[in-house]
Amino acid sequence: MSVVALNRLARELEHSPGLLARYRESPETVLDGYRLSGPERRAVTEKDASWLLAAGMNPVALRNLMVVLGVAHQDMYPAPKDGA
């Protein structure tokens, strides 16, 4: 996993002027600037927080990434099944 690249992406989407707007227009173009594997790119573009967390992404950076991409905190992870 490219933990450093994912954490950098999360930080830069939040703090680099214009980057989030560019990401919204062309996610793949922005992601080309980061050393991410195919599954990592898919998880980011599909906003798959569960996959990223299971793969080792820092939970705080992950939360920041998902929020900046428009995912509400309560919607980041699937609800437990059968009261588990």
mmCIF file of C-alpha atoms in Angstrom, residues 4 7 9-10 12 16 22 25 27-29 32-33 38 54 58 60 73 79:
data_model
loop_
_atom_site.group_PDB
_atom_site.id
_atom_site.type_symbol
_atom_site.label_atom_id
_atom_site.label_comp_id
_atom_site.label_asym_id
_atom_site.label_seq_id
_atom_site.Cartn_x
_atom_site.Cartn_y
_atom_site.Cartn_z
ATOM 1 C CA VAL A 4 2.564 7.940 2.162
ATOM 2 C CA ASN A 7 -1.848 10.462 3.186
ATOM 3 C CA LEU A 9 -3.311 12.996 -1.371
ATOM 4 C CA ALA A 10 -5.673 13.449 1.590
ATOM 5 C CA GLU A 12 -3.237 18.092 -0.478
ATOM 6 C CA SER A 16 -3.782 22.836 -1.897
ATOM 7 C CA ARG A 22 -9.305 19.700 -10.449
ATOM 8 C CA GLU A 25 -13.240 17.583 -12.914
ATOM 9 C CA PRO A 27 -9.982 12.393 -10.775
ATOM 10 C CA GLU A 28 -7.714 10.193 -12.868
ATOM 11 C CA THR A 29 -5.592 13.139 -13.985
ATOM 12 C CA ASP A 32 -1.675 10.371 -11.900
ATOM 13 C CA GLY A 33 0.416 12.663 -9.681
ATOM 14 C CA GLY A 38 -4.755 0.260 -9.296
ATOM 15 C CA ALA A 54 -8.337 -2.475 5.927
ATOM 16 C CA ASN A 58 -4.163 6.162 8.637
ATOM 17 C CA VAL A 60 -7.398 10.290 10.590
ATOM 18 C CA HIS A 73 -18.654 10.535 8.615
ATOM 19 C CA ALA A 79 -23.680 -0.616 9.076
#
